Tab-separated table of C-alpha atoms (C1' of nucleotides) and ligand atoms in Angstrom:
chain	number	residue	atom	x	y	z
I	138	MET	CA	0.000	0.000	0.000
I	139	ASN	CA	0.906	3.648	-0.352
I	140	SER	CA	1.224	6.122	2.496
I	141	PHE	CA	-0.935	9.217	2.794
I	142	THR	CA	2.068	11.264	1.733
I	143	GLU	CA	2.698	9.184	-1.362
I	144	GLU	CA	-0.976	9.452	-2.295
I	145	ASN	CA	-0.882	13.226	-1.899
I	146	TYR	CA	2.190	13.514	-4.098
I	147	LEU	CA	0.631	11.351	-6.811
I	148	LYS	CA	-2.543	13.407	-6.742
I	149	ALA	CA	-0.545	16.645	-6.971
I	150	ILE	CA	1.463	15.311	-9.909
I	151	TYR	CA	-1.712	14.153	-11.647
I	152	LYS	CA	-3.290	17.588	-11.329
I	153	LEU	CA	-0.183	19.384	-12.544
I	154	ILE	CA	0.021	17.143	-15.614
I	155	GLU	CA	-3.707	17.699	-16.197
I	156	GLN	CA	-3.090	21.455	-16.254
I	157	ASN	CA	-0.337	21.645	-18.845
I	158	ASP	CA	-0.198	18.173	-20.284
I	159	GLU	CA	3.555	17.865	-19.944
I	160	ALA	CA	6.127	16.462	-17.519
I	161	VAL	CA	6.059	18.389	-14.246
I	162	SER	CA	9.024	19.975	-12.506
I	163	THR	CA	10.322	19.436	-9.007
I	164	ASN	CA	9.637	23.069	-8.173
I	165	ALA	CA	6.042	22.895	-9.383
I	166	ILE	CA	5.420	19.912	-7.122
I	167	ALA	CA	7.156	21.613	-4.202
I	168	LYS	CA	4.929	24.638	-4.598
I	169	LYS	CA	1.749	22.580	-4.845
I	170	MET	CA	2.685	20.427	-1.859
I	171	ASN	CA	3.868	23.309	0.297
I	172	THR	CA	7.234	21.696	0.775
I	173	LYS	CA	10.825	22.135	-0.373
I	174	ALA	CA	12.389	20.994	-3.619
I	175	ALA	CA	14.848	18.783	-1.750
I	176	SER	CA	11.993	16.907	-0.107
I	177	VAL	CA	10.316	16.455	-3.454
I	178	THR	CA	13.455	14.964	-4.984
I	179	ASP	CA	13.606	12.427	-2.148
I	180	MET	CA	9.988	11.461	-2.704
I	181	LEU	CA	10.403	11.240	-6.488
I	182	LYS	CA	13.105	8.656	-5.971
I	183	LYS	CA	10.819	6.620	-3.806
I	184	LEU	CA	7.850	6.861	-6.168
I	185	SER	CA	10.123	5.933	-9.041
I	186	ASP	CA	11.408	2.879	-7.164
I	187	LYS	CA	7.797	1.854	-6.673
I	188	LYS	CA	7.142	2.271	-10.420
I	189	LEU	CA	4.503	4.904	-9.778
I	190	ILE	CA	6.213	7.638	-11.820
I	191	HIS	CA	8.608	7.986	-14.749
I	192	TYR	CA	11.522	9.973	-13.433
I	193	GLN	CA	14.934	10.884	-14.732
I	194	LYS	CA	17.057	13.377	-12.892
I	195	TYR	CA	16.490	16.963	-14.033
I	196	GLN	CA	13.905	15.820	-16.597
I	197	GLY	CA	10.638	16.204	-14.694
I	198	VAL	CA	8.119	13.454	-13.992
I	199	THR	CA	5.055	11.816	-15.468
I	200	LEU	CA	2.843	9.144	-13.973
I	201	THR	CA	3.032	5.484	-14.912
I	202	ALA	CA	-0.262	3.695	-15.586
I	203	LYS	CA	0.017	2.349	-12.063
I	204	GLY	CA	0.626	5.797	-10.582
I	205	GLU	CA	-2.238	7.323	-12.520
I	206	LYS	CA	-4.541	4.625	-11.243
I	207	VAL	CA	-3.651	5.494	-7.659
I	208	ALA	CA	-4.066	9.228	-8.302
I	209	LEU	CA	-7.476	8.734	-9.896
I	210	SER	CA	-8.601	6.543	-7.045
I	211	VAL	CA	-7.644	9.231	-4.522
I	212	ILE	CA	-9.416	11.903	-6.588
I	213	ARG	CA	-12.480	9.683	-6.880
I	214	LYS	CA	-12.585	9.233	-3.128
I	215	HIS	CA	-12.036	12.927	-2.486
I	216	ARG	CA	-14.869	14.020	-4.755
I	217	LEU	CA	-17.305	11.355	-3.575
I	218	TRP	CA	-16.667	12.341	0.036
I	219	GLU	CA	-17.195	16.006	-0.840
I	220	MET	CA	-20.508	15.099	-2.404
I	221	PHE	CA	-21.465	13.035	0.623
I	222	LEU	CA	-20.688	15.877	3.006
I	223	LEU	CA	-22.703	18.315	0.941
I	224	GLU	CA	-25.687	16.125	0.203
I	225	LYS	CA	-26.064	14.096	3.355
I	226	LEU	CA	-24.446	16.104	6.113
I	227	ASP	CA	-25.429	19.656	5.198
I	228	PHE	CA	-21.917	20.944	4.625
I	229	LYS	CA	-21.529	24.035	2.469
I	230	TRP	CA	-19.462	23.778	-0.714
I	231	ASP	CA	-16.709	25.848	0.866
I	232	GLU	CA	-16.500	23.490	3.873
I	233	VAL	CA	-16.128	20.125	2.169
I	234	HIS	CA	-12.592	20.278	0.849
I	235	ASP	CA	-10.537	20.107	4.044
I	236	VAL	CA	-12.417	17.149	5.458
I	237	ALA	CA	-12.348	15.332	2.109
I	238	GLU	CA	-8.595	15.892	2.110
I	239	GLN	CA	-8.450	13.542	5.091
I	240	LEU	CA	-11.195	11.118	4.086
I	241	GLU	CA	-9.670	10.508	0.658
I	242	HIS	CA	-7.011	8.331	2.295
I	243	ILE	CA	-9.374	5.877	3.973
I	244	ASN	CA	-8.710	2.483	2.507
I	245	SER	CA	-11.813	0.360	1.898
I	246	ASP	CA	-13.193	-0.616	-1.484
I	247	LYS	CA	-16.548	-1.527	-0.015
I	248	LEU	CA	-16.802	1.808	1.777
I	249	ILE	CA	-16.305	3.860	-1.334
I	250	ALA	CA	-18.558	1.623	-3.445
I	251	GLN	CA	-21.332	2.022	-0.886
I	252	ILE	CA	-20.881	5.799	-0.626
I	253	ASP	CA	-21.108	5.965	-4.419
I	254	LYS	CA	-24.319	3.933	-4.359
I	255	PHE	CA	-25.731	5.914	-1.411
I	256	LEU	CA	-25.263	9.100	-3.455
I	257	ASN	CA	-26.789	7.465	-6.509
I	258	TYR	CA	-23.577	7.461	-8.534
I	259	PRO	CA	-22.943	11.197	-8.967
I	260	LYS	CA	-20.894	12.247	-11.976
I	261	PHE	CA	-19.676	15.627	-10.661
I	262	ASP	CA	-18.596	16.928	-7.286
I	263	PRO	CA	-19.865	20.077	-5.498
I	264	HIS	CA	-17.413	22.222	-7.455
I	265	GLY	CA	-18.341	20.795	-10.833
I	266	ASP	CA	-15.299	18.547	-11.080
I	267	PRO	CA	-15.873	15.119	-12.610
I	268	ILE	CA	-15.828	12.045	-10.362
I	269	PRO	CA	-13.746	9.234	-11.886
I	270	ASP	CA	-15.623	5.944	-11.963
I	271	VAL	CA	-14.281	2.817	-10.310
I	272	ASN	CA	-12.068	2.181	-13.364
I	273	GLY	CA	-10.691	5.713	-13.335
I	274	LYS	CA	-12.765	6.823	-16.301
I	275	ILE	CA	-13.673	10.509	-16.275
I	276	GLN	CA	-16.677	12.145	-17.883
I	277	THR	CA	-15.374	15.479	-19.157
I	278	GLN	CA	-17.408	18.639	-19.510
I	279	LYS	CA	-16.421	20.958	-22.312
I	280	SER	CA	-16.980	24.024	-20.159
I	281	LYS	CA	-14.928	27.209	-20.422
I	282	SER	CA	-14.294	30.148	-18.175
I	283	ILE	CA	-17.013	32.770	-18.588
I	284	ALA	CA	-14.294	35.305	-19.347
I	285	ASN	CA	-14.187	33.678	-22.787
I	286	PHE	CA	-17.778	34.318	-23.761
I	287	LYS	CA	-19.262	37.422	-25.368
I	288	LYS	CA	-22.153	39.777	-24.904
I	289	ASN	CA	-25.618	38.177	-24.913
I	290	ASP	CA	-24.310	34.618	-24.536
I	291	VAL	CA	-26.601	32.578	-22.306
I	292	LEU	CA	-24.757	30.036	-20.159
I	293	VAL	CA	-25.144	27.463	-17.420
I	294	MET	CA	-22.635	27.592	-14.607
I	295	THR	CA	-20.890	24.215	-14.367
I	296	GLY	CA	-17.867	24.670	-12.156
I	297	VAL	CA	-15.156	26.766	-10.545
I	298	VAL	CA	-11.416	26.959	-11.089
I	299	ASP	CA	-10.425	28.449	-7.724
I	300	HIS	CA	-11.586	26.220	-4.854
I	301	SER	CA	-10.642	28.541	-1.991
I	302	THR	CA	-13.080	29.220	0.812
I	303	ALA	CA	-12.819	32.951	0.176
I	304	PHE	CA	-13.785	32.615	-3.470
I	305	LEU	CA	-16.618	30.146	-2.860
I	306	GLN	CA	-18.078	32.302	-0.126
I	307	TYR	CA	-17.912	35.308	-2.420
I	308	LEU	CA	-19.884	33.365	-5.040
I	309	ASP	CA	-22.472	32.394	-2.415
I	310	LYS	CA	-22.853	35.989	-1.398
I	311	SER	CA	-23.270	36.996	-5.037
I	312	GLY	CA	-25.939	34.353	-5.615
I	313	LEU	CA	-23.773	32.295	-7.964
I	314	ALA	CA	-24.186	28.525	-7.752
I	315	LEU	CA	-23.745	25.531	-10.043
I	316	GLY	CA	-26.660	25.108	-12.420
I	317	ASN	CA	-27.539	28.800	-12.456
I	318	GLU	CA	-28.294	30.450	-15.784
I	319	ILE	CA	-25.815	33.221	-16.485
I	320	LYS	CA	-26.358	35.753	-19.241
I	321	ILE	CA	-23.535	38.082	-20.287
I	322	LYS	CA	-25.212	41.475	-20.344
I	323	GLU	CA	-22.132	43.574	-20.916
I	324	VAL	CA	-18.387	43.176	-21.382
I	325	ILE	CA	-16.431	46.218	-20.212
I	326	GLU	CA	-13.594	46.627	-22.714
I	327	PHE	CA	-11.294	48.471	-20.364
I	328	ASP	CA	-10.725	45.758	-17.744
I	329	ARG	CA	-12.703	42.815	-19.188
I	330	SER	CA	-15.071	42.939	-16.238
I	331	LEU	CA	-18.600	41.685	-16.806
I	332	GLN	CA	-22.150	42.587	-16.089
I	333	ILE	CA	-24.129	39.344	-15.840
I	334	SER	CA	-27.647	38.330	-14.935
I	335	ILE	CA	-28.298	35.264	-12.783
I	336	ASN	CA	-31.370	33.128	-13.479
I	337	LYS	CA	-32.929	36.032	-15.379
I	338	LYS	CA	-33.272	37.891	-12.098
I	339	THR	CA	-30.479	39.716	-10.297
I	340	THR	CA	-27.782	41.482	-12.273
I	341	ILE	CA	-24.266	41.836	-10.873
I	342	PHE	CA	-20.832	43.046	-11.848
I	343	ILE	CA	-17.824	40.769	-11.595
I	344	SER	CA	-14.163	41.432	-12.275
I	345	ASN	CA	-12.235	39.589	-14.964
I	346	ASP	CA	-10.329	37.848	-12.158
I	347	VAL	CA	-13.583	36.400	-10.879
I	348	ALA	CA	-14.894	35.624	-14.366
I	349	LYS	CA	-11.799	33.595	-15.163
I	350	ASN	CA	-12.570	31.339	-12.197
I	351	ILE	CA	-16.164	30.558	-13.145
I	352	LEU	CA	-16.809	27.760	-15.640
I	353	ALA	CA	-19.888	27.444	-17.821
I	354	ILE	CA	-21.285	25.984	-21.031
I	355	THR	CA	-23.641	27.621	-23.500
I	356	LYS	CA	-27.228	26.797	-22.687
K	497	MET	CA	-2.985	17.921	17.809
K	498	ASN	CA	-2.230	14.267	18.400
K	499	SER	CA	-0.991	11.791	15.821
K	500	PHE	CA	-2.941	8.674	14.862
K	501	THR	CA	-0.431	6.657	16.836
K	502	GLU	CA	-0.848	8.737	19.964
K	503	GLU	CA	-4.613	8.444	19.654
K	504	ASN	CA	-4.386	4.683	19.315
K	505	TYR	CA	-2.184	4.414	22.401
K	506	LEU	CA	-4.552	6.563	24.444
K	507	LYS	CA	-7.525	4.473	23.360
K	508	ALA	CA	-5.683	1.272	24.238
K	509	ILE	CA	-4.741	2.622	27.664
K	510	TYR	CA	-8.324	3.745	28.273
K	511	LYS	CA	-9.678	0.295	27.463
K	512	LEU	CA	-7.137	-1.473	29.629
K	513	ILE	CA	-7.946	0.766	32.582
K	514	GLU	CA	-11.651	0.180	31.950
K	515	GLN	CA	-11.075	-3.574	32.213
K	516	ASN	CA	-9.302	-3.743	35.550
K	517	ASP	CA	-9.655	-0.280	36.941
K	518	GLU	CA	-5.994	0.072	37.836
K	519	ALA	CA	-2.794	1.496	36.384
K	520	VAL	CA	-1.791	-0.430	33.255
K	521	SER	CA	1.578	-2.012	32.589
K	522	THR	CA	3.951	-1.451	29.708
K	523	ASN	CA	3.591	-5.079	28.688
K	524	ALA	CA	-0.191	-4.940	28.671
K	525	ILE	CA	-0.069	-1.967	26.323
K	526	ALA	CA	2.532	-3.650	24.139
K	527	LYS	CA	0.313	-6.693	23.789
K	528	LYS	CA	-2.790	-4.670	22.982
K	529	MET	CA	-0.959	-2.506	20.455
K	530	ASN	CA	0.892	-5.389	18.817
K	531	THR	CA	4.200	-3.736	19.471
K	532	LYS	CA	7.234	-4.157	21.702
K	533	ALA	CA	7.656	-2.988	25.287
K	534	ALA	CA	10.573	-0.767	24.295
K	535	SER	CA	8.389	1.079	21.809
K	536	VAL	CA	5.728	1.539	24.451
K	537	THR	CA	8.181	3.047	26.899
K	538	ASP	CA	9.234	5.572	24.260
K	539	MET	CA	5.632	6.513	23.603
K	540	LEU	CA	4.792	6.745	27.305
K	541	LYS	CA	7.516	9.345	27.696
K	542	LYS	CA	6.034	11.364	24.890
K	543	LEU	CA	2.458	11.101	26.159
K	544	SER	CA	3.676	12.047	29.604
K	545	ASP	CA	5.495	15.113	28.241
K	546	LYS	CA	2.225	16.114	26.600
K	547	LYS	CA	0.390	15.702	29.937
K	548	LEU	CA	-1.877	13.039	28.486
K	549	ILE	CA	-0.903	10.327	30.976
K	550	HIS	CA	0.405	9.994	34.527
K	551	TYR	CA	3.595	8.026	34.219
K	552	GLN	CA	6.416	7.152	36.567
K	553	LYS	CA	9.010	4.644	35.536
K	554	TYR	CA	8.102	1.066	36.480
K	555	GLN	CA	4.828	2.198	38.047
K	556	GLY	CA	2.370	1.788	35.172
K	557	VAL	CA	0.208	4.511	33.674
K	558	THR	CA	-3.160	6.140	34.063
K	559	LEU	CA	-4.788	8.799	31.922
K	560	THR	CA	-4.923	12.457	32.872
K	561	ALA	CA	-8.262	14.219	32.432
K	562	LYS	CA	-6.871	15.574	29.184
K	563	GLY	CA	-5.783	12.117	28.006
K	564	GLU	CA	-9.125	10.574	28.913
K	565	LYS	CA	-10.909	13.245	26.941
K	566	VAL	CA	-8.900	12.395	23.841
K	567	ALA	CA	-9.478	8.653	24.334
K	568	LEU	CA	-13.220	9.130	24.733
K	569	SER	CA	-13.374	11.311	21.655
K	570	VAL	CA	-11.648	8.627	19.597
K	571	ILE	CA	-13.961	5.948	20.988
K	572	ARG	CA	-16.976	8.148	20.263
K	573	LYS	CA	-15.876	8.598	16.691
K	574	HIS	CA	-15.129	4.903	16.264
K	575	ARG	CA	-18.532	3.804	17.483
K	576	LEU	CA	-20.470	6.445	15.576
K	577	TRP	CA	-18.692	5.470	12.378
K	578	GLU	CA	-19.462	1.790	13.036
K	579	MET	CA	-23.107	2.691	13.437
K	580	PHE	CA	-23.033	4.753	10.267
K	581	LEU	CA	-21.513	1.918	8.260
K	582	LEU	CA	-24.080	-0.533	9.563
K	583	GLU	CA	-27.170	1.628	9.296
K	584	LYS	CA	-26.508	3.673	6.181
K	585	LEU	CA	-24.075	1.669	4.093
K	586	ASP	CA	-25.294	-1.894	4.629
K	587	PHE	CA	-22.146	-3.144	6.312
K	588	LYS	CA	-22.448	-6.251	8.479
K	589	TRP	CA	-21.533	-5.994	12.158
K	590	ASP	CA	-18.411	-8.052	11.561
K	591	GLU	CA	-17.239	-5.682	8.787
K	592	VAL	CA	-17.461	-2.312	10.523
K	593	HIS	CA	-14.543	-2.459	12.923
K	594	ASP	CA	-11.560	-2.276	10.567
K	595	VAL	CA	-12.907	0.673	8.620
K	596	ALA	CA	-13.928	2.506	11.807
K	597	GLU	CA	-10.374	1.971	13.031
K	598	GLN	CA	-9.277	4.316	10.250
K	599	LEU	CA	-12.221	6.716	10.308
K	600	GLU	CA	-11.887	7.325	14.049
K	601	HIS	CA	-8.854	9.533	13.349
K	602	ILE	CA	-10.550	11.975	11.000
K	603	ASN	CA	-10.411	15.365	12.606
K	604	SER	CA	-13.554	17.481	12.176
K	605	ASP	CA	-15.961	18.452	14.921
K	606	LYS	CA	-18.659	19.336	12.443
K	607	LEU	CA	-18.306	16.013	10.662
K	608	ILE	CA	-18.833	13.960	13.780
K	609	ALA	CA	-21.652	16.184	15.038
K	610	GLN	CA	-23.444	15.762	11.720
K	611	ILE	CA	-22.923	12.006	11.621
K	612	ASP	CA	-24.365	11.821	15.136
K	613	LYS	CA	-27.391	13.836	14.038
K	614	PHE	CA	-27.752	11.847	10.794
K	615	LEU	CA	-27.966	8.657	12.875
K	616	ASN	CA	-30.406	10.288	15.279
K	617	TYR	CA	-28.023	10.310	18.243
K	618	PRO	CA	-27.542	6.584	18.848
K	619	LYS	CA	-26.575	5.520	22.362
K	620	PHE	CA	-24.993	2.149	21.508
K	621	ASP	CA	-22.877	0.849	18.665
K	622	PRO	CA	-23.488	-2.292	16.572
K	623	HIS	CA	-21.787	-4.435	19.214
K	624	GLY	CA	-23.771	-3.016	22.109
K	625	ASP	CA	-20.966	-0.756	23.317
K	626	PRO	CA	-22.019	2.678	24.587
K	627	ILE	CA	-21.265	5.750	22.480
K	628	PRO	CA	-19.807	8.563	24.594
K	629	ASP	CA	-21.607	11.847	24.058
K	630	VAL	CA	-19.829	14.991	22.926
K	631	ASN	CA	-18.730	15.643	26.529
K	632	GLY	CA	-17.400	12.098	26.949
K	633	LYS	CA	-20.308	10.973	29.079
K	634	ILE	CA	-21.133	7.283	28.767
K	635	GLN	CA	-24.479	5.625	29.325
K	636	THR	CA	-23.660	2.276	30.931
K	637	GLN	CA	-25.709	-0.887	30.591
K	638	LYS	CA	-25.692	-3.228	33.555
K	639	SER	CA	-25.507	-6.279	31.352
K	640	LYS	CA	-23.645	-9.463	32.261
K	641	SER	CA	-22.297	-12.401	30.333
K	642	ILE	CA	-25.001	-15.025	29.828
K	643	ALA	CA	-22.668	-17.569	31.426
K	644	ASN	CA	-23.682	-15.937	34.714
K	645	PHE	CA	-27.399	-16.612	34.481
K	646	LYS	CA	-29.302	-19.733	35.509
K	647	LYS	CA	-31.881	-22.093	34.120
K	648	ASN	CA	-35.160	-20.490	32.999
K	649	ASP	CA	-33.806	-16.934	33.064
K	650	VAL	CA	-35.259	-14.890	30.214
K	651	LEU	CA	-32.849	-12.334	28.795
K	652	VAL	CA	-32.332	-9.748	26.092
K	653	MET	CA	-29.033	-9.861	24.255
K	654	THR	CA	-27.316	-6.476	24.604
K	655	GLY	CA	-23.731	-6.919	23.486
K	656	VAL	CA	-20.645	-8.995	22.844
K	657	VAL	CA	-17.272	-9.172	24.564
K	658	ASP	CA	-15.237	-10.657	21.731
K	659	HIS	CA	-15.421	-8.420	18.635
K	660	SER	CA	-13.592	-10.728	16.226
K	661	THR	CA	-14.971	-11.404	12.774
K	662	ALA	CA	-14.941	-15.130	13.456
K	663	PHE	CA	-17.038	-14.810	16.597
K	664	LEU	CA	-19.526	-12.349	15.100
K	665	GLN	CA	-20.009	-14.498	12.025
K	666	TYR	CA	-20.593	-17.518	14.252
K	667	LEU	CA	-23.318	-15.586	16.096
K	668	ASP	CA	-24.904	-14.614	12.769
K	669	LYS	CA	-24.933	-18.220	11.682
K	670	SER	CA	-26.515	-19.229	14.981
K	671	GLY	CA	-29.209	-16.603	14.665
K	672	LEU	CA	-27.946	-14.546	17.606
K	673	ALA	CA	-28.258	-10.771	17.256
K	674	LEU	CA	-28.604	-7.789	19.575
K	675	GLY	CA	-32.126	-7.384	20.881
K	676	ASN	CA	-32.967	-11.085	20.625
K	677	GLU	CA	-34.746	-12.746	23.524
K	678	ILE	CA	-32.635	-15.515	24.984
K	679	LYS	CA	-34.017	-18.060	27.403
K	680	ILE	CA	-31.702	-20.385	29.290
K	681	LYS	CA	-33.291	-23.783	28.807
K	682	GLU	CA	-30.553	-25.880	30.357
K	683	VAL	CA	-27.173	-25.463	32.015
K	684	ILE	CA	-24.918	-28.488	31.532
K	685	GLU	CA	-23.051	-28.902	34.818
K	686	PHE	CA	-20.090	-30.719	33.358
K	687	ASP	CA	-18.731	-27.993	31.076
K	688	ARG	CA	-21.092	-25.070	31.798
K	689	SER	CA	-22.367	-25.203	28.217
K	690	LEU	CA	-25.894	-23.943	27.605
K	691	GLN	CA	-29.020	-24.880	25.772
K	692	ILE	CA	-30.803	-21.635	24.891
K	693	SER	CA	-33.834	-20.621	22.895
K	694	ILE	CA	-33.784	-17.557	20.667
K	695	ASN	CA	-36.925	-15.436	20.321
K	696	LYS	CA	-38.997	-18.372	21.618
K	697	LYS	CA	-38.246	-20.202	18.394
K	698	THR	CA	-35.002	-21.992	17.592
K	699	THR	CA	-33.094	-23.764	20.334
K	700	ILE	CA	-29.314	-24.098	20.156
K	701	PHE	CA	-26.379	-25.304	22.215
K	702	ILE	CA	-23.470	-23.013	22.947
K	703	SER	CA	-20.213	-23.657	24.790
K	704	ASN	CA	-19.269	-21.813	27.948
K	705	ASP	CA	-16.557	-20.050	25.915
K	706	VAL	CA	-19.227	-18.626	23.655
K	707	ALA	CA	-21.614	-17.873	26.532
K	708	LYS	CA	-18.946	-15.810	28.287
K	709	ASN	CA	-18.719	-13.553	25.235
K	710	ILE	CA	-22.438	-12.790	24.957
K	711	LEU	CA	-23.865	-10.002	27.116
K	712	ALA	CA	-27.488	-9.725	28.187
K	713	ILE	CA	-29.854	-8.278	30.773
K	714	THR	CA	-32.873	-9.922	32.326
K	715	LYS	CA	-36.015	-9.090	30.399
X	909	DA	C1'	17.910	-12.649	52.952
X	910	DA	C1'	19.818	-14.193	48.855
X	911	DT	C1'	18.905	-15.787	44.303
X	912	DA	C1'	16.340	-16.304	40.175
X	913	DT	C1'	12.825	-14.677	37.119
X	914	DT	C1'	10.055	-11.285	35.007
X	915	DT	C1'	9.192	-6.641	33.749
X	916	DT	C1'	10.688	-2.383	32.282
X	917	DT	C1'	13.895	0.871	30.628
X	918	DT	C1'	17.984	2.325	28.007
X	919	DA	C1'	21.201	2.260	24.136
X	920	DG	C1'	21.781	2.233	19.567
X	921	DA	C1'	20.045	1.475	14.961
X	922	DC	C1'	16.628	1.783	11.187
X	923	DT	C1'	12.759	3.915	7.918
X	924	DA	C1'	9.670	7.727	6.377
X	925	DG	C1'	9.428	12.276	5.728
X	926	DT	C1'	11.186	16.735	6.253
X	927	DC	C1'	14.665	20.627	6.323
X	928	DT	C1'	19.019	23.799	5.267
X	929	DA	C1'	23.100	24.466	2.928
X	930	DA	C1'	26.167	23.181	-0.602
X	931	DA	C1'	27.143	21.122	-5.069
X	932	DT	C1'	25.776	20.146	-9.638
X	933	DT	C1'	23.232	20.511	-13.828
X	934	DT	C1'	20.432	23.015	-17.072
X	935	DA	C1'	18.794	27.287	-19.021
X	936	DT	C1'	19.427	32.097	-20.099
X	937	DT	C1'	22.076	36.225	-21.131
X	938	DT	C1'	25.654	38.555	-22.690
V	997	DA	C1'	31.203	30.543	-26.225
V	998	DA	C1'	31.512	32.155	-21.658
V	999	DA	C1'	29.350	33.866	-17.812
V	1000	DT	C1'	25.455	34.174	-14.970
V	1001	DA	C1'	21.166	32.692	-13.133
V	1002	DA	C1'	17.802	29.305	-12.068
V	1003	DA	C1'	16.453	24.686	-11.132
V	1004	DT	C1'	17.573	20.414	-9.225
V	1005	DT	C1'	20.015	17.141	-6.628
V	1006	DT	C1'	23.057	15.663	-2.841
V	1007	DA	C1'	24.838	15.730	1.877
V	1008	DG	C1'	23.917	15.784	6.374
V	1009	DA	C1'	20.778	16.543	10.121
V	1010	DC	C1'	16.323	16.246	12.575
V	1011	DT	C1'	11.644	14.056	14.431
V	1012	DA	C1'	8.245	10.240	14.886
V	1013	DG	C1'	7.835	5.679	15.444
V	1014	DT	C1'	9.689	1.233	15.493
V	1015	DC	C1'	13.023	-2.648	16.562
V	1016	DT	C1'	16.794	-5.803	18.990
V	1017	DA	C1'	19.920	-6.480	22.554
V	1018	DA	C1'	21.645	-5.212	26.945
V	1019	DA	C1'	21.134	-3.101	31.511
V	1020	DA	C1'	18.469	-2.076	35.473
V	1021	DA	C1'	14.640	-2.497	38.550
V	1022	DA	C1'	10.873	-4.984	40.570
V	1023	DT	C1'	8.853	-9.359	41.840
V	1024	DA	C1'	8.816	-14.134	43.033
V	1025	DT	C1'	11.070	-18.212	44.832
V	1026	DT	C1'	13.832	-20.621	47.648
Y	2091	MN	MN1	-4.878	14.327	1.263
Y	2092	MN	MN1	-14.084	19.456	-5.241
Y	2093	MN	MN1	-7.111	3.551	15.027
Y	2094	MN	MN1	-17.911	-1.633	18.216
DNA sequence: AATATTTTTTAGACTAGTCTAAATTTATTT
DNA sequence: AAATAAATTTAGACTAGTCTAAAAAATATT
């Protein structure tokens, strides 16, 4: 079996590869893991010995099939637990992450299969991220940041890029939630900020910084 | 905060004190924790430094108020999780322990409060053991092993002493479950084995070894 | 009371994971 | 192409938790 630490490294590497689709650097991992490059190098050696990553000194790392399987399993558990906390235990979407960060390391196939069933096999987590199935297969959404749409586009909010408590609470306060209809009423040329309407009712202004972190698809 | 290991030691010490109501020995802890006496001594020093136990070399240990609080919190979490697995996720009573052993270390007050609420504040776990409340208060049952009752006593099964998979599966097979009515039909003098009826229906024989591990109260 | 046995602690070593500081390699600038 | 800067790795040290073997203390036996 793999330790919590190993699982966290594999998940971090998976997400970094997902972002740029290329081998990830020691420094990138160190930043993501809140640790030092020297510690990362030590861990890379260990993960390489265990055939979980492809690693050659100075060349960055990618995941082996085996390593990717572990990463996807951890992500699956994380997102299912987030969904469970939200749906069954009345957690808010800004409260689920930290607890899921712990629960994702619980080791029991039956447990996670039963949670999945209990939730009726959800496909996306509270932040709109896809939940890998038991074989690691992911159902992708072709959503884009709403900063990429233009005036009069009518959208459905499907996810967020930033998962921080501060950002999620700001969205709550603004009345923005997954599934909401968002219409681009105005794009301010100067700073790319937006005027948008939510569910045909309230109209709000959001900065380009915020817009970039909201994902949606055309309705 | 305390590590998983520290929590497991404190829980073990709590249970050993509960059994005999006296300071527990290094060897007793080593046996319970499946470790060596030397390792225990090291840990006792650490727990003592953290004011979680009263410890003087060669004199055995007891828990401080602080240590007992931690132990009770871990036990509370363990038993609530067992109940959750049984009631909500269709686990059998012989399957819950190992997973709860991991889940008991998840650190989130809200999580455990919500699980408690979700289960409607259960007072006993799937094995009949009391669930400490949020303040560590325990509701005790005055049940005794059925080996201590006599012919024609009518009882209600309230718990088990042995929690092993093998024993619990044997009880399942024999039709013995918490809440069942047990009547002592016959006590065999020679080996203290029993003939008992379950819910006024089936009648079975059980050895004294088994009888000692079944808890009940008079109906 | 002296001796033998058992229990407990200490000493020293090992692994996992982390760190700082120094050395090395790769990338960028001149 | 050389020099400089940045990224990465190595060396050595530290903590948590564990182990074996040896020493010390407590307990039991004669
Ligand atoms: Mn994690
Ligand atoms: Mn999420
Ligand atoms: Mn445990
Ligand atoms: Mn139990």
